[in-house]
């Protein structure tokens, strides 16, 4: 699996954080729902007691009893025959909140009406459709015409039970304002004012009269035909039938319920017939600022909260659908308690309790409000954590892509340095990065450089070895060829000596190669130990001077106290090679000085010899095998000594160099070895 995919998998594991948050929200929602259900039951009990106390002595509207629902007004109504200023007016559906009746049962036309009150006046908006009106002709009163009959029976507590109801007749010769006529005397009653207006394919009457007190009853009928025939159509009721009861909301009860409701709750008191006689609600927690004022983070939080609500709804039990939008509720379809769904797709927690005289109190709690209370903070946390996780995932993928690109580039660079035959043909560019990949690239660069140098060394070694072996082999071959043609013993002896000398040269070459090989093998098994390099250098220099009286060999530096870790035998061998090399280039009675000092880089061991200088720009590396700068002294010198010095210095972690130097007024060459020291 690639590095990018590994980081992707690792980053996807962080999605467990919002998943765990979602599980916590679901558990919290269930716990809050159970707690809210219990609290809703208790609160419904308290509200039912409050409503029952206020409704004592007030008879209930029984199921099946005719009634006219009177909506309370929050504004004023202009008596003009139109319904655009009535509560719940909808231009697209003007009959949405109207009540209707068809007493004849013969189909259209149909009678529709609305009733409203401002606590002083009762307003009626009555429509008959489809029917083109026939207006009253004052010149011919008996001519058939459209008219409205209105009956009012005040509250039974204020009048005698057998008293006849009040009645009015409303008719008009043309659309416009008209007053009601007393049903008994046909005299105008200016308390009953109305406005007759055409409405689509029918006619409409807007009417105002004083608001009856208590549980009064009101009936009206749309009539046409001859008066003496008694022909009537579309009657809501007649005086001989029970007049519909005026049902209106109890504003005093609503004021009592308001302070007892919590945020996001609404309560309704319903008569046995289903009429809502009290409704009250508590506003939910105000929503956040407008979308235009939200920051990008707040927008994401709102999206996350909406998604959280959708998920919570998905895992919630399926709510029961109910119809509660109008002024009348079918209480038979209401569950006793539980989740319900309204027409607007909102979900509520519902509890019902019986009230005095068969009434029912309905208390509901908005689940959106519960989720707002429980999930806003957590939803914000989930939104922020999700945003951070997404950002981290993108950063990790970008970082993985960057690492993959760097690794691929390094792979191509390394592959480009080697040809198909395995030869190193280029170099790996150095990296300035300080991380592990940068270090790896630098290591690859140094490794390729070393391999390139080693390849050059092997190639030059084979050429030099071929060159070194070519001459003695040629001498041996020519001597053997000439030996067969010699006539005298002196000539044969001469060719035999030449062949023997060339053979000795071959032996020395092989011996030198074996010595370097043995040294390399011994370095693999040599043990390092702490020792005093100053003491080793002092004793070795004294031995060199005792064995060579033709040169002035001396030591410069402390006699003790310069500790290092390594092999004292190998350091003596290193000094042997350097001093032996110095004797070959130092004239008789010339100076050879062995020096040792402590520097910031380590211990510096140097050998200075008086004599010829090194070339300014040597064409070859003097520390390579078979390299010698001796002039006229090639015999016996294979150039392996300085190679051994370089091998020993590398084993001790040091480096060796050579340079021309003037020391004490004497010109010469100085070979220096820098070796890391271990101080006591």
XYZ file of C-alpha atoms in Angstrom:
680
model
C 0.000 0.000 0.000
C 1.366 3.381 -0.983
C 2.227 6.039 1.569
C -0.666 8.203 0.342
C -3.183 5.399 0.885
C -1.768 4.601 4.308
C -2.184 8.220 5.405
C -5.683 8.256 3.880
C -6.667 5.182 5.901
C -5.137 6.693 9.022
C -7.009 9.964 8.486
C -10.290 8.140 7.823
C -9.975 6.528 11.231
C -10.431 9.994 12.700
C -13.997 9.914 11.380
C -14.707 7.705 14.379
C -14.732 10.920 16.418
C -17.883 12.425 14.795
C -19.417 8.924 14.621
C -18.960 8.565 18.367
C -20.381 12.071 18.750
C -23.422 11.056 16.694
C -23.974 7.980 18.857
C -23.760 10.184 21.922
C -26.277 12.618 20.398
C -28.681 9.756 19.623
C -28.402 8.429 23.160
C -28.760 11.946 24.541
C -31.788 12.553 22.322
C -33.453 9.346 23.532
C -32.726 10.205 27.159
C -33.979 13.760 26.708
C -37.084 12.481 24.927
C -37.887 10.147 27.822
C -37.247 12.899 30.330
C -39.262 15.408 28.268
C -42.122 12.911 28.005
C -42.242 12.527 31.790
C -42.017 16.272 32.320
C -44.698 16.813 29.663
C -47.055 14.437 31.503
C -46.552 16.282 34.780
C -46.890 19.671 33.121
C -50.077 18.555 31.309
C -51.539 17.529 34.679
C -50.864 20.981 36.099
C -52.270 22.768 33.052
C -55.362 20.529 33.079
C -56.018 21.478 36.712
C -55.653 25.173 35.852
C -58.017 24.861 32.891
C -60.508 22.816 34.895
C -60.697 25.460 37.612
C -61.481 28.182 35.075
C -63.998 26.099 33.103
C -66.189 25.069 36.093
C -69.793 26.023 35.421
C -69.241 26.439 31.683
C -71.157 23.779 29.708
C -69.188 21.921 27.080
C -70.021 21.744 23.401
C -71.102 18.157 22.965
C -70.132 16.114 19.985
C -72.652 16.588 17.154
C -74.031 19.839 18.560
C -74.186 22.594 15.872
C -71.789 25.438 16.526
C -70.285 28.506 14.869
C -66.627 29.076 15.704
C -65.751 32.724 16.391
C -62.100 33.644 15.806
C -60.659 36.441 18.004
C -59.341 39.447 16.079
C -55.884 40.902 16.510
C -56.642 43.878 14.224
C -59.641 45.718 12.875
C -62.057 44.749 10.108
C -63.175 47.260 7.519
C -66.823 46.582 6.717
C -66.562 46.635 2.915
C -67.814 43.222 1.819
C -64.343 41.792 1.168
C -62.422 39.219 3.237
C -58.813 40.323 2.741
C -58.618 41.731 6.309
C -60.015 38.604 7.977
C -57.813 36.235 10.076
C -56.071 33.564 8.028
C -56.917 35.167 4.687
C -55.138 33.387 1.810
C -55.347 34.956 -1.627
C -54.567 31.639 -3.350
C -57.159 29.746 -1.290
C -59.746 32.252 0.004
C -62.038 29.545 1.441
C -59.312 27.817 3.458
C -60.568 28.864 6.928
C -64.294 29.003 6.117
C -67.064 26.822 7.530
C -69.677 25.511 5.119
C -73.124 23.872 4.999
C -75.573 22.603 2.411
C -78.912 22.053 4.178
C -80.817 20.955 1.120
C -78.328 18.244 0.272
C -78.918 18.890 -3.427
C -75.409 20.059 -4.242
C -74.399 23.599 -5.199
C -74.916 26.371 -4.460
C -73.081 26.179 -1.133
C -73.108 28.474 1.890
C -69.721 29.402 3.440
C -69.086 31.608 6.425
C -66.529 32.917 8.883
C -67.087 34.490 12.295
C -64.757 36.769 14.246
C -64.975 39.094 17.233
C -63.071 42.004 18.715
C -64.827 41.350 22.074
C -67.291 44.209 21.362
C -68.762 43.249 17.983
C -69.483 40.015 16.224
C -68.476 39.912 12.555
C -69.849 37.481 10.001
C -68.582 36.946 6.481
C -71.135 34.910 4.497
C -70.754 33.726 0.897
C -73.200 31.945 -1.405
C -71.742 30.366 -4.549
C -72.306 29.596 -7.268
C -75.392 31.798 -7.603
C -75.905 35.112 -9.294
C -77.890 37.299 -6.838
C -81.403 38.582 -7.474
C -81.751 41.892 -5.622
C -84.827 43.201 -3.778
C -87.162 45.375 -5.846
C -88.805 47.989 -3.572
C -91.443 48.643 -6.246
C -92.467 44.977 -6.224
C -91.713 43.548 -2.746
C -93.297 40.205 -3.578
C -90.915 39.565 -6.444
C -88.502 36.684 -5.626
C -85.092 37.948 -4.423
C -82.040 36.822 -2.456
C -82.045 37.614 1.242
C -80.524 36.569 4.523
C -82.384 35.646 7.700
C -80.553 35.975 11.020
C -81.665 34.634 14.422
C -79.994 35.265 17.763
C -80.840 33.619 21.072
C -78.873 35.208 23.951
C -77.305 33.218 26.773
C -79.922 31.151 28.591
C -78.857 32.666 31.907
C -79.919 36.180 30.769
C -83.316 35.341 29.177
C -86.212 33.006 29.796
C -85.764 29.559 28.294
C -88.986 29.795 26.251
C -88.400 33.325 24.970
C -88.370 33.568 21.178
C -85.065 34.428 19.540
C -84.350 37.804 17.995
C -84.428 37.881 14.209
C -83.350 40.183 11.376
C -83.895 40.290 7.662
C -81.159 41.549 5.354
C -82.007 42.438 1.767
C -80.827 45.120 -0.632
C -81.796 46.561 -4.013
C -78.107 46.837 -5.035
C -74.632 45.923 -3.772
C -73.413 48.168 -0.973
C -74.074 48.939 2.653
C -77.301 47.699 4.133
C -78.811 47.579 7.648
C -80.713 44.705 9.151
C -84.510 44.872 9.415
C -86.179 43.768 12.608
C -87.824 40.451 11.891
C -91.073 41.393 13.596
C -91.549 45.037 12.530
C -89.261 45.174 9.430
C -87.903 48.445 10.745
C -84.199 49.176 10.335
C -82.003 48.104 13.255
C -78.828 50.158 12.939
C -76.988 47.871 15.355
C -76.908 45.272 12.564
C -74.786 46.759 9.804
C -73.669 44.869 6.711
C -72.156 45.281 3.277
C -73.396 43.287 0.275
C -70.784 42.559 -2.411
C -70.463 40.330 -5.462
C -67.828 37.594 -5.119
C -66.795 35.557 -8.153
C -69.686 33.404 -9.251
C -71.840 34.298 -6.214
C -72.414 36.994 -3.621
C -70.845 37.821 -0.288
C -72.161 39.621 2.809
C -69.993 41.122 5.538
C -72.028 41.759 8.694
C -71.494 43.354 12.111
C -73.672 43.222 15.217
C -73.045 43.621 18.974
C -71.201 40.684 20.502
C -73.667 38.440 22.381
C -72.729 37.509 25.933
C -71.937 34.073 27.264
C -73.069 30.964 25.434
C -75.462 32.608 23.002
C -76.785 30.896 19.917
C -76.862 32.269 16.401
C -78.451 31.001 13.193
C -78.783 32.349 9.661
C -80.199 31.176 6.350
C -79.774 32.279 2.744
C -83.212 32.417 1.087
C -84.663 33.066 -2.348
C -88.065 32.554 -3.859
C -91.415 34.054 -2.906
C -91.848 35.007 0.707
C -95.363 33.644 0.969
C -94.341 30.270 -0.390
C -91.978 29.720 2.469
C -89.410 28.510 -0.034
C -85.930 28.593 1.483
C -82.547 27.227 0.582
C -79.135 26.904 2.230
C -80.404 27.436 5.751
C -77.905 26.900 8.546
C -80.855 26.480 10.858
C -84.377 27.636 11.362
C -86.008 29.032 14.480
C -87.582 25.665 15.137
C -84.196 23.862 15.096
C -81.507 24.173 17.796
C -79.553 27.288 16.894
C -75.777 26.829 16.559
C -73.843 27.703 19.673
C -71.306 30.546 19.365
C -67.958 29.064 20.341
C -64.992 31.380 20.854
C -61.587 31.170 22.465
C -61.276 31.826 26.181
C -58.714 34.628 26.325
C -58.605 34.597 30.129
C -57.623 30.933 30.093
C -54.975 31.606 27.461
C -53.456 34.299 29.677
C -53.356 31.809 32.564
C -51.608 29.178 30.407
C -48.962 31.465 28.909
C -46.555 31.769 31.898
C -46.720 28.011 32.560
C -45.351 27.001 29.143
C -41.699 26.349 28.424
C -39.783 27.324 25.308
C -40.980 25.507 22.195
C -44.252 24.308 23.774
C -47.857 24.895 22.807
C -51.101 23.964 24.560
C -54.691 23.698 23.321
C -57.959 23.070 25.121
C -60.493 21.218 22.959
C -64.219 20.813 23.460
C -65.788 17.334 23.154
C -67.005 18.427 19.707
C -63.393 19.185 18.702
C -63.538 22.993 18.810
C -60.356 24.655 20.103
C -61.462 27.089 22.829
C -57.948 28.013 24.012
C -54.549 27.921 22.373
C -51.267 29.248 23.643
C -47.639 28.746 22.666
C -44.211 29.758 23.927
C -41.769 30.992 21.321
C -38.795 28.797 20.617
C -35.254 29.949 21.211
C -34.565 32.603 18.585
C -32.737 31.270 15.584
C -29.230 32.411 14.802
C -28.296 35.459 12.735
C -29.224 35.756 9.096
C -27.294 33.772 6.532
C -25.641 36.872 5.096
C -24.073 37.688 8.464
C -22.711 34.190 9.143
C -19.029 33.431 8.941
C -17.888 30.402 6.906
C -17.406 28.431 10.130
C -20.912 29.331 11.333
C -22.356 28.295 7.958
C -20.664 24.910 8.298
C -21.956 24.626 11.875
C -25.519 25.320 10.722
C -25.200 22.764 7.936
C -23.812 20.261 10.440
C -26.643 20.976 12.898
C -29.259 20.522 10.157
C -27.612 17.256 9.138
C -27.559 16.240 12.808
C -31.284 16.941 13.096
C -31.961 14.898 9.967
C -29.954 11.964 11.358
C -31.703 12.160 14.730
C -35.080 12.172 12.975
C -33.974 9.216 10.866
C -33.235 7.141 13.976
C -36.313 8.321 15.906
C -39.484 6.193 16.100
C -41.934 6.927 13.294
C -44.294 9.725 14.451
C -48.090 9.510 14.133
C -49.520 11.910 11.571
C -52.274 14.205 12.900
C -54.285 17.159 11.581
C -54.109 20.071 14.025
C -53.895 23.119 11.810
C -57.528 24.346 12.012
C -59.909 25.471 14.694
C -61.385 21.996 15.028
C -59.505 18.809 15.907
C -60.678 15.246 15.599
C -59.787 14.096 19.101
C -60.493 10.477 18.171
C -57.350 10.368 16.008
C -55.056 11.772 18.695
C -52.738 9.366 20.521
C -52.627 9.596 24.285
C -48.935 10.532 24.134
C -45.891 10.053 21.934
C -44.379 11.520 18.790
C -46.709 13.189 16.288
C -46.135 14.797 12.909
C -48.051 17.905 11.869
C -49.116 18.965 8.392
C -45.971 21.101 8.011
C -43.798 17.971 8.633
C -42.687 19.238 12.049
C -42.313 16.606 14.783
C -43.657 17.168 18.295
C -43.847 15.263 21.545
C -47.501 15.128 22.592
C -49.326 14.523 25.864
C -53.090 14.756 26.481
C -55.049 15.044 29.717
C -58.843 15.112 30.338
C -60.374 18.326 31.699
C -63.732 19.134 33.277
C -66.873 18.254 31.241
C -65.138 15.966 28.787
C -62.736 18.528 27.410
C -59.175 17.542 26.484
C -55.938 19.459 27.085
C -53.289 18.911 24.371
C -49.718 19.825 25.307
C -46.910 19.548 22.746
C -43.148 20.037 22.880
C -41.151 20.751 19.711
C -38.437 18.155 19.137
C -36.485 20.710 17.119
C -36.398 22.817 20.261
C -35.189 19.849 22.301
C -32.481 19.158 19.749
C -31.573 22.826 19.738
C -31.121 22.716 23.495
C -29.215 19.429 23.528
C -27.468 19.494 20.201
C -26.391 23.068 19.561
C -23.204 22.879 21.586
C -22.510 19.295 20.619
C -23.478 20.013 17.031
C -21.007 22.872 17.031
C -18.329 20.551 18.432
C -19.119 17.910 15.821
C -19.123 20.515 13.066
C -15.789 21.930 14.167
C -14.253 18.493 14.663
C -15.540 17.360 11.259
C -14.105 20.485 9.675
C -10.773 19.919 11.412
C -10.769 16.252 10.380
C -11.515 17.124 6.768
C -8.801 19.789 6.834
C -6.344 17.365 8.436
C -7.252 14.702 5.874
C -6.578 17.131 3.044
C -3.329 18.237 4.680
C -2.255 14.618 5.182
C -3.129 13.739 1.599
C -1.245 16.791 0.378
C 1.692 15.940 2.613
C 1.600 12.327 1.423
C 1.533 13.511 -2.191
C 4.491 15.783 -1.497
C 6.408 12.944 0.195
C 5.510 10.594 -2.634
C 6.724 13.151 -5.162
C 10.004 13.602 -3.278
C 10.522 9.846 -2.983
C 9.729 9.363 -6.684
C 12.123 12.164 -7.594
C 14.833 10.603 -5.438
C 14.163 7.211 -7.010
C 14.483 8.672 -10.505
C 17.642 10.550 -9.562
C 19.252 7.383 -8.163
C 18.132 5.324 -11.183
C 19.555 7.946 -13.555
C 23.050 7.615 -12.032
C 23.453 3.949 -13.051
C 23.401 2.663 -16.620
C 22.264 -0.751 -17.809
C 25.770 -2.219 -17.293
C 25.871 -1.137 -13.654
C 28.348 1.694 -14.171
C 27.762 4.922 -12.299
C 27.378 7.654 -14.878
C 26.098 10.602 -12.814
C 25.566 12.026 -9.352
C 22.563 12.453 -7.079
C 21.850 16.147 -6.479
C 22.295 17.249 -2.907
C 19.251 18.245 -0.858
C 18.789 21.261 1.392
C 15.893 19.693 3.305
C 16.614 18.993 6.959
C 14.159 16.117 7.390
C 14.782 12.381 7.072
C 14.179 12.359 3.318
C 16.691 15.154 2.914
C 19.205 13.185 4.980
C 18.445 10.075 2.938
C 19.052 11.969 -0.294
C 22.336 13.331 1.054
C 23.347 9.814 2.105
C 22.450 8.539 -1.354
C 24.496 11.378 -2.868
C 27.541 10.521 -0.753
C 27.048 6.811 -1.376
C 26.902 7.345 -5.131
C 29.989 9.556 -4.963
C 31.837 6.882 -2.992
C 30.714 4.129 -5.334
C 31.740 6.279 -8.263
C 35.127 6.824 -6.663
C 35.407 3.136 -5.874
C 34.570 2.272 -9.484
C 37.225 4.690 -10.659
C 39.606 3.131 -8.157
C 38.880 -0.363 -9.464
C 39.276 0.758 -13.058
C 42.534 2.599 -12.331
C 43.696 -0.287 -10.144
C 43.276 -2.746 -12.972
C 45.111 -0.426 -15.356
C 47.929 0.189 -12.894
C 48.207 -3.458 -12.007
C 48.316 -4.304 -15.701
C 50.994 -1.670 -16.194
C 53.030 -2.900 -13.233
C 52.847 -6.533 -14.308
C 53.450 -5.869 -17.987
C 57.107 -4.821 -17.592
C 58.443 -7.747 -15.478
C 56.439 -10.259 -17.492
C 57.885 -8.802 -20.697
C 61.391 -8.960 -19.202
C 60.953 -12.601 -18.194
C 59.585 -13.540 -21.613
C 62.318 -11.717 -23.551
C 65.044 -13.167 -21.295
C 63.766 -16.713 -21.825
C 63.553 -16.171 -25.572
C 67.089 -14.791 -25.751
C 68.447 -17.520 -23.481
C 67.931 -20.155 -26.149
C 70.005 -18.186 -28.625
C 73.005 -17.477 -26.347
C 76.370 -19.038 -27.215
C 78.399 -18.021 -24.205
C 77.939 -18.744 -20.565
C 78.200 -15.040 -19.720
C 75.250 -14.117 -21.925
C 73.144 -16.931 -20.472
C 74.004 -15.815 -16.943
C 73.056 -12.247 -17.861
C 69.608 -13.257 -19.177
C 69.019 -15.542 -16.208
C 69.768 -12.663 -13.810
C 67.382 -10.386 -15.725
C 64.628 -12.999 -15.533
C 65.308 -13.524 -11.826
C 65.157 -9.763 -11.207
C 61.829 -9.508 -13.050
C 60.507 -12.476 -11.092
C 61.499 -10.752 -7.848
C 59.644 -7.679 -9.046
C 56.539 -9.798 -9.600
C 56.950 -11.267 -6.102
C 57.162 -7.807 -4.556
C 54.059 -6.684 -6.410
C 52.125 -9.713 -5.203
C 53.552 -9.301 -1.704
C 52.484 -5.641 -1.605
C 48.986 -6.536 -2.782
C 48.790 -9.313 -0.236
C 49.961 -6.974 2.497
C 47.224 -4.432 1.687
C 44.628 -7.227 1.472
C 45.769 -8.733 4.780
C 45.594 -5.303 6.371
C 42.019 -4.767 5.150
C 41.042 -8.207 6.499
C 42.746 -7.565 9.815
C 40.896 -4.259 10.186
C 37.606 -6.184 10.193
C 38.710 -8.218 13.224
C 40.910 -5.710 15.047
C 39.864 -4.682 18.552
C 39.934 -1.074 19.624
C 41.241 -0.111 23.025
C 42.095 3.144 24.756
C 45.804 3.979 24.722
C 48.183 6.947 24.919
C 49.157 7.980 21.376
C 51.823 10.376 22.664
C 53.624 7.534 24.437
C 53.440 5.320 21.307
C 54.754 8.113 19.064
C 57.602 8.936 21.483
C 58.829 5.337 21.714
C 58.482 4.680 17.978
C 60.437 7.839 17.059
C 63.262 6.851 19.426
C 63.449 3.422 17.749
C 63.587 5.004 14.264
C 66.492 7.221 15.279
C 68.369 4.285 16.803
C 68.023 2.232 13.597
C 68.834 5.054 11.136
C 71.930 7.069 11.830
C 71.929 8.665 8.355
C 69.010 10.992 9.133
C 68.029 13.276 11.959
C 64.782 11.817 13.303
C 63.143 13.616 16.236
C 59.819 13.845 18.046
C 57.880 17.096 18.803
C 54.972 17.034 21.189
C 53.931 15.816 24.655
C 55.379 12.477 25.768
C 52.124 11.390 27.471
C 48.559 12.498 28.056
C 46.966 12.242 24.600
C 44.495 9.393 24.869
C 42.625 7.850 21.936
C 40.678 4.668 21.143
C 42.054 2.342 18.498
C 44.831 -0.137 17.828
C 48.338 0.877 18.993
C 49.931 -1.764 16.687
C 48.188 -0.277 13.637
C 49.244 3.237 14.649
C 52.870 2.013 14.878
C 52.477 0.488 11.385
C 51.090 3.822 10.141
C 54.151 5.637 11.548
C 56.451 3.005 10.012
C 55.026 3.660 6.541
C 55.176 7.444 6.895
C 58.738 7.466 8.254
C 59.868 4.888 5.665
C 58.328 7.074 2.934
C 60.063 10.175 4.399
C 63.525 8.456 4.421
C 63.224 7.778 0.684
C 62.850 11.490 -0.058
C 65.172 12.937 2.647
C 68.875 13.557 1.829
C 71.653 12.330 4.086
C 71.638 14.087 7.448
C 68.277 15.569 6.514
C 65.525 16.223 9.080
C 62.544 13.951 9.737
C 60.226 15.252 12.453
C 57.345 13.328 14.009
C 54.862 15.759 15.666
C 51.717 15.208 17.754
C 49.306 17.818 19.054
C 45.667 18.109 20.195
C 43.398 20.250 17.998
C 39.701 21.048 17.951
C 39.167 18.280 15.359
C 41.078 15.644 17.338
C 44.674 14.481 17.533
C 46.972 15.580 14.690
C 49.878 13.183 14.016
C 52.249 14.488 11.336
C 55.581 13.483 9.761
C 57.686 16.249 8.158
C 60.655 15.430 5.992
C 63.255 17.693 4.448
C 63.656 17.263 0.707
C 61.843 17.439 -2.589
C 58.370 18.959 -2.722
C 55.113 17.529 -4.008
C 53.905 18.658 -7.440
C 51.546 21.606 -7.337
C 48.822 19.704 -9.244
C 49.507 15.994 -9.041
C 47.679 14.078 -11.764
C 47.115 11.094 -9.493
C 46.196 10.484 -5.899
C 49.356 9.589 -3.992
C 47.284 7.521 -1.528
C 46.101 5.202 -4.293
C 47.784 1.836 -4.984
C 50.744 1.622 -7.351
C 51.356 5.376 -7.189
C 54.877 6.570 -6.488
C 56.506 9.937 -7.110
C 60.046 8.667 -6.634
C 62.321 9.625 -9.494
C 64.817 6.992 -10.511
C 63.823 4.737 -7.612
C 60.918 2.796 -9.034
C 62.561 -0.530 -8.339
C 61.231 -1.883 -5.070
C 58.684 0.837 -4.491
C 55.155 -0.163 -5.465
C 53.287 2.841 -4.004
C 51.431 0.647 -1.463
C 52.752 2.375 1.689
C 50.557 5.469 1.581
C 47.566 3.255 0.669
C 48.119 1.377 3.942
C 48.377 4.728 5.776
C 45.020 5.763 4.301
C 43.392 2.439 5.272
C 44.594 2.693 8.894
C 43.444 6.333 9.148
C 39.985 5.390 7.815
C 39.755 2.549 10.342
C 40.284 5.058 13.182
C 37.749 7.488 11.717
C 40.430 9.931 10.632
C 41.685 11.466 7.456
C 45.142 11.915 5.940
C 46.570 14.591 3.679
C 49.928 15.766 2.353
C 51.170 19.260 1.590
C 54.364 21.192 1.016
C 55.566 23.093 4.055
C 58.435 25.285 5.208
C 59.296 24.483 8.824
C 62.074 26.248 10.693
C 63.451 27.602 7.432
C 63.579 24.107 5.922
C 61.494 23.228 2.860
C 59.856 19.858 2.717
C 56.684 17.807 2.744
C 54.349 17.159 5.684
C 51.967 14.170 5.920
C 49.276 14.754 8.509
C 46.695 12.392 10.056
C 43.716 13.811 12.004
C 42.241 11.181 14.366
C 39.309 11.749 16.774
C 40.474 11.386 20.349
C 38.710 10.180 23.504
C 39.640 12.415 26.407
C 39.830 10.922 29.887
